[in-house]
Amino acid sequence: MSKSLLSLLPAGLAVEQVVVNSDRVLVAVHARAATASCPLCRRRSRRVHSRYIRHLGDLPWQGRIGHLDLQIRRFRCSAPKCPRRIFAERLPEVALPRVRRTIRLAEAQRRIALHAGGEAGARLAGRLAMPVSGDTLLRLIRAAPIPEAPSPRVIGIDDWAWRRGRRYGTIIVDLENENRPIDLLRDRKAETVEAWLKAHPGIEIVARDRAGNYADGVRAGAPEAVQVADRWHLLRDLGDALSGILDRHHRSIRAAAKKATAITSPLMTVPVPPSAPRPPTRSEQRKLDRQAARQARFDEVAALHARGWSQSAISRSTGLDRSTIRTWLQAGRPPSWSKPAYGSAVDVHADYLRRRWSEGCTNTVRLWREIRDRGYPGRPKSVQEWVRYKLRRSDPMPAGQVSSASPWKAPSGRRAAWLMVADAGEIDDIARKFVDALLAEAPDLVPVIMLAREFRAMVREKQAGKLDQWLIAAQATPLAGFAGSLQRDLAAVRAGLSLPWSTGPVEGQISRLKTIKRTMCGRAGFDLLRHRVLEAA
């Protein structure tokens, strides 16, 4: 053992012996000081009563498990009035009383636990020659109090889910100090936020989403603080409002999607090379395997029958019922038991269905209604199966015709809302054709979409001066409800459009919190989660 390594021992210790084994290093040490203080009266004493050895785990030495055999002296207290007559010397820089590891080993293991958790941390510590159980690591986390964070000036606040839709907590982040989380709260009630803010005076700015609980809590707990509505949530609320408006124009959306498909994907007559055979699906492969097994059994039955065996003898040999053997021999083949995927009645309308398919109509219910008017008596399910096997798989387009793109599916209300306000460079050609077609189909949407685009540009460019004029213009449109919600939170919205703060860093910390929570498999309490989120940042 080199002297340089021995110099890494805690200060105040003298080395008596070093024993190096294959997997561990044992260092025997004792305190250098000649005196010790009584833990009650603090009077120093030189009178040694006795000695004993404390066996302590220590940091690893060159990849080997480290151990300290620390010699502890018992002293006699010389103070006449002290109730403690004999005391053991304290070495707080080496180890705490009644523990079996050094302070530096405990701190190293605790840092592992904070970042990796209990069982994962135990596996990592074992590989680092610091073996410890997962339960001990969790106790080490809980043993030390969370250091008090300095009072922040600008914070971000948002909720996180213990269990989505049922139970939520609150995370608070210092936006000026490296976006570090400074506290977790058990719920998201306004009273809880109010109590926390009153316990932490000096907060000047609070960035939040548009939840009413946080607005009320900040208003009561820090009335002088400036509330900043997050810009992403403003755009999200705009999207929700616009999505609700577009949901009432679903027919126009479908019609615009078909027009965009027809414009962007015209049919072209080009030579079509023969396609390679399609490999069977899992279901089809299982059916083929079952048919092959039945065919093998039938071949065995037929061979025995050709040799003159009776049906009873064949039944005893193969395990098949005699009625099954008789049916197979009479039919001359095994049964397939496969039902047709579509009825022959649909084939009567095959030419019409292929033509409508080539025109872009891929809705099987609509195709069923059209051929029903032409005399088809069957159900929509039969048409769906016919389309699946005849058009989607084997013959997706008539011979000699191909489409430059697959049919464009009509977007949902939320997706359509984003397409309507997106910049031209953010969407492709077919989406732009859809936007133009929808505005042509529903002219009453034009003023709404123009206002939505103005609001999006106002938020992205932080043009707070245009907010009042926009609110007045929106009152006469279907966006009046959204404008009313902005007016109820006008000061925070105006601050969001003028100040640089947002809850973006808070969302990042929530993602980190979710990762930590999931690594604990949902079995950790709030105190342990709070330690790991705040101390491992």
Short mmCIF file of N, CA, C and O in Angstrom, two decimals, residues 22-78:
data_model
loop_
_atom_site.label_atom_id
_atom_site.label_comp_id
_atom_site.label_asym_id
_atom_site.label_seq_id
_atom_site.Cartn_x
_atom_site.Cartn_y
_atom_site.Cartn_z
N SER A 22 -7.15 -10.56 -1.41
CA SER A 22 -7.47 -10.60 -2.83
C SER A 22 -8.65 -9.70 -3.17
O SER A 22 -8.73 -9.16 -4.27
N ASP A 23 -9.61 -9.55 -2.24
CA ASP A 23 -10.81 -8.78 -2.55
C ASP A 23 -11.03 -7.59 -1.64
O ASP A 23 -11.98 -6.84 -1.83
N ARG A 24 -10.19 -7.37 -0.61
CA ARG A 24 -10.41 -6.27 0.31
C ARG A 24 -9.10 -5.81 0.93
O ARG A 24 -8.10 -6.54 0.92
N VAL A 25 -9.14 -4.60 1.45
CA VAL A 25 -7.99 -4.00 2.13
C VAL A 25 -8.45 -3.58 3.53
O VAL A 25 -9.45 -2.87 3.66
N LEU A 26 -7.73 -4.03 4.54
CA LEU A 26 -8.06 -3.70 5.92
C LEU A 26 -6.97 -2.80 6.47
O LEU A 26 -5.78 -3.15 6.43
N VAL A 27 -7.36 -1.64 6.97
CA VAL A 27 -6.41 -0.67 7.52
C VAL A 27 -6.76 -0.46 8.99
O VAL A 27 -7.89 -0.07 9.32
N ALA A 28 -5.82 -0.75 9.87
CA ALA A 28 -5.99 -0.53 11.31
C ALA A 28 -5.47 0.86 11.66
O ALA A 28 -4.32 1.20 11.34
N VAL A 29 -6.30 1.68 12.29
CA VAL A 29 -5.94 3.07 12.58
C VAL A 29 -6.36 3.40 14.01
O VAL A 29 -7.18 2.70 14.63
N HIS A 30 -5.80 4.51 14.51
CA HIS A 30 -6.22 5.06 15.78
C HIS A 30 -6.10 6.58 15.72
O HIS A 30 -5.43 7.13 14.83
N ALA A 31 -6.75 7.27 16.65
CA ALA A 31 -6.72 8.73 16.66
C ALA A 31 -5.38 9.23 17.17
O ALA A 31 -4.79 8.65 18.10
N ARG A 32 -4.89 10.32 16.58
CA ARG A 32 -3.61 10.89 16.98
C ARG A 32 -3.72 11.73 18.25
O ARG A 32 -2.76 11.85 19.01
N ALA A 33 -4.89 12.33 18.49
CA ALA A 33 -5.03 13.25 19.62
C ALA A 33 -4.83 12.50 20.94
O ALA A 33 -5.27 11.36 21.11
N ALA A 34 -4.16 13.18 21.89
CA ALA A 34 -3.90 12.56 23.21
C ALA A 34 -5.07 12.74 24.15
O ALA A 34 -5.17 12.02 25.15
N THR A 35 -5.98 13.67 23.87
CA THR A 35 -7.11 13.93 24.75
C THR A 35 -8.41 13.83 23.98
O THR A 35 -8.43 13.79 22.74
N ALA A 36 -9.53 13.80 24.71
CA ALA A 36 -10.86 13.77 24.12
C ALA A 36 -11.81 14.54 25.01
O ALA A 36 -11.59 14.64 26.22
N SER A 37 -12.88 15.08 24.44
CA SER A 37 -13.84 15.88 25.19
C SER A 37 -15.02 15.01 25.61
O SER A 37 -15.53 14.19 24.83
N CYS A 38 -15.51 15.24 26.83
CA CYS A 38 -16.70 14.55 27.33
C CYS A 38 -17.91 15.06 26.55
O CYS A 38 -18.09 16.27 26.38
N PRO A 39 -18.76 14.16 26.05
CA PRO A 39 -19.91 14.62 25.24
C PRO A 39 -20.93 15.40 26.05
O PRO A 39 -21.76 16.10 25.46
N LEU A 40 -20.89 15.34 27.42
CA LEU A 40 -21.86 16.07 28.23
C LEU A 40 -21.31 17.40 28.71
O LEU A 40 -21.89 18.45 28.45
N CYS A 41 -20.23 17.37 29.41
CA CYS A 41 -19.69 18.61 29.99
C CYS A 41 -18.64 19.28 29.11
O CYS A 41 -18.20 20.39 29.41
N ARG A 42 -18.22 18.63 28.03
CA ARG A 42 -17.23 19.15 27.08
C ARG A 42 -15.86 19.36 27.71
O ARG A 42 -15.00 20.02 27.12
N ARG A 43 -15.60 18.79 28.86
CA ARG A 43 -14.28 18.93 29.50
C ARG A 43 -13.36 17.88 28.90
O ARG A 43 -13.72 16.72 28.74
N ARG A 44 -12.14 18.29 28.59
CA ARG A 44 -11.19 17.39 27.99
C ARG A 44 -10.52 16.53 29.05
O ARG A 44 -10.31 16.96 30.19
N SER A 45 -10.16 15.28 28.65
CA SER A 45 -9.57 14.33 29.60
C SER A 45 -8.43 13.58 28.94
O SER A 45 -8.47 13.31 27.73
N ARG A 46 -7.40 13.25 29.75
CA ARG A 46 -6.29 12.44 29.29
C ARG A 46 -6.30 11.03 29.88
O ARG A 46 -5.47 10.21 29.53
N ARG A 47 -7.18 10.78 30.80
CA ARG A 47 -7.17 9.52 31.55
C ARG A 47 -7.88 8.43 30.74
O ARG A 47 -9.10 8.40 30.62
N VAL A 48 -7.11 7.53 30.16
CA VAL A 48 -7.65 6.46 29.34
C VAL A 48 -8.13 5.33 30.23
O VAL A 48 -7.38 4.83 31.09
N HIS A 49 -9.36 4.91 30.03
CA HIS A 49 -9.92 3.81 30.82
C HIS A 49 -9.70 2.46 30.13
O HIS A 49 -9.25 1.49 30.74
N SER A 50 -10.01 2.40 28.84
CA SER A 50 -9.86 1.15 28.08
C SER A 50 -9.94 1.45 26.60
O SER A 50 -10.11 2.60 26.18
N ARG A 51 -9.86 0.40 25.80
CA ARG A 51 -9.91 0.54 24.34
C ARG A 51 -10.76 -0.57 23.74
O ARG A 51 -10.86 -1.67 24.30
N TYR A 52 -11.36 -0.28 22.57
CA TYR A 52 -12.07 -1.31 21.80
C TYR A 52 -11.97 -0.94 20.32
O TYR A 52 -11.54 0.17 19.96
N ILE A 53 -12.36 -1.87 19.44
CA ILE A 53 -12.21 -1.71 17.99
C ILE A 53 -13.59 -1.56 17.34
O ILE A 53 -14.50 -2.35 17.60
N ARG A 54 -13.72 -0.54 16.50
CA ARG A 54 -14.90 -0.37 15.65
C ARG A 54 -14.55 -0.80 14.23
O ARG A 54 -13.58 -0.31 13.64
N HIS A 55 -15.33 -1.74 13.70
CA HIS A 55 -15.10 -2.23 12.33
C HIS A 55 -16.00 -1.43 11.38
O HIS A 55 -17.23 -1.56 11.41
N LEU A 56 -15.37 -0.61 10.55
CA LEU A 56 -16.10 0.31 9.68
C LEU A 56 -15.83 0.00 8.21
O LEU A 56 -14.68 -0.27 7.83
N GLY A 57 -16.90 0.05 7.41
CA GLY A 57 -16.70 0.02 5.97
C GLY A 57 -16.17 1.36 5.49
O GLY A 57 -16.51 2.41 6.03
N ASP A 58 -15.32 1.32 4.46
CA ASP A 58 -14.71 2.54 3.95
C ASP A 58 -14.73 2.51 2.43
O ASP A 58 -15.13 1.51 1.80
N LEU A 59 -14.29 3.59 1.82
CA LEU A 59 -14.21 3.67 0.37
C LEU A 59 -13.27 2.59 -0.17
O LEU A 59 -12.36 2.14 0.52
N PRO A 60 -13.51 2.13 -1.40
CA PRO A 60 -12.65 1.06 -1.95
C PRO A 60 -11.21 1.55 -2.15
O PRO A 60 -10.95 2.74 -2.36
N TRP A 61 -10.29 0.60 -2.10
CA TRP A 61 -8.87 0.85 -2.30
C TRP A 61 -8.42 0.07 -3.53
O TRP A 61 -8.36 -1.16 -3.51
N GLN A 62 -8.13 0.78 -4.61
CA GLN A 62 -7.64 0.16 -5.85
C GLN A 62 -8.54 -1.00 -6.30
O GLN A 62 -8.09 -2.08 -6.65
N GLY A 63 -9.85 -0.79 -6.28
CA GLY A 63 -10.80 -1.80 -6.72
C GLY A 63 -11.13 -2.85 -5.69
O GLY A 63 -11.92 -3.76 -5.98
N ARG A 64 -10.57 -2.77 -4.50
CA ARG A 64 -10.87 -3.72 -3.43
C ARG A 64 -11.75 -3.06 -2.38
O ARG A 64 -11.69 -1.85 -2.17
N ILE A 65 -12.56 -3.86 -1.71
CA ILE A 65 -13.43 -3.35 -0.66
C ILE A 65 -12.57 -2.82 0.48
O ILE A 65 -11.62 -3.48 0.92
N GLY A 66 -12.88 -1.63 0.96
CA GLY A 66 -12.10 -1.00 2.02
C GLY A 66 -12.73 -1.18 3.39
O GLY A 66 -13.96 -1.08 3.54
N HIS A 67 -11.91 -1.46 4.39
CA HIS A 67 -12.34 -1.59 5.78
C HIS A 67 -11.39 -0.81 6.67
O HIS A 67 -10.18 -0.80 6.44
N LEU A 68 -11.95 -0.19 7.69
CA LEU A 68 -11.15 0.47 8.73
C LEU A 68 -11.43 -0.22 10.05
O LEU A 68 -12.59 -0.37 10.45
N ASP A 69 -10.36 -0.64 10.71
CA ASP A 69 -10.45 -1.08 12.09
C ASP A 69 -10.01 0.08 12.96
O ASP A 69 -8.81 0.34 13.13
N LEU A 70 -10.98 0.81 13.47
CA LEU A 70 -10.71 2.04 14.21
C LEU A 70 -10.67 1.75 15.70
O LEU A 70 -11.65 1.29 16.30
N GLN A 71 -9.50 2.02 16.29
CA GLN A 71 -9.36 1.84 17.74
C GLN A 71 -9.95 3.05 18.47
O GLN A 71 -9.58 4.18 18.21
N ILE A 72 -10.91 2.77 19.34
CA ILE A 72 -11.59 3.81 20.10
C ILE A 72 -11.15 3.69 21.57
O ILE A 72 -11.16 2.59 22.15
N ARG A 73 -10.81 4.82 22.17
CA ARG A 73 -10.42 4.84 23.58
C ARG A 73 -11.59 5.32 24.44
O ARG A 73 -12.33 6.22 24.05
N ARG A 74 -11.70 4.71 25.61
CA ARG A 74 -12.63 5.18 26.62
C ARG A 74 -11.85 6.01 27.64
O ARG A 74 -10.79 5.59 28.11
N PHE A 75 -12.40 7.17 27.96
CA PHE A 75 -11.75 8.08 28.91
C PHE A 75 -12.60 8.21 30.17
O PHE A 75 -13.82 8.01 30.14
N ARG A 76 -11.91 8.58 31.24
CA ARG A 76 -12.58 8.93 32.48
C ARG A 76 -12.81 10.44 32.49
O ARG A 76 -11.89 11.21 32.22
N CYS A 77 -14.03 10.87 32.83
CA CYS A 77 -14.33 12.28 32.92
C CYS A 77 -13.87 12.79 34.30
O CYS A 77 -14.25 12.24 35.34
N SER A 78 -13.07 13.85 34.30
CA SER A 78 -12.51 14.37 35.55
C SER A 78 -13.38 15.44 36.19
O SER A 78 -13.03 15.96 37.25
#
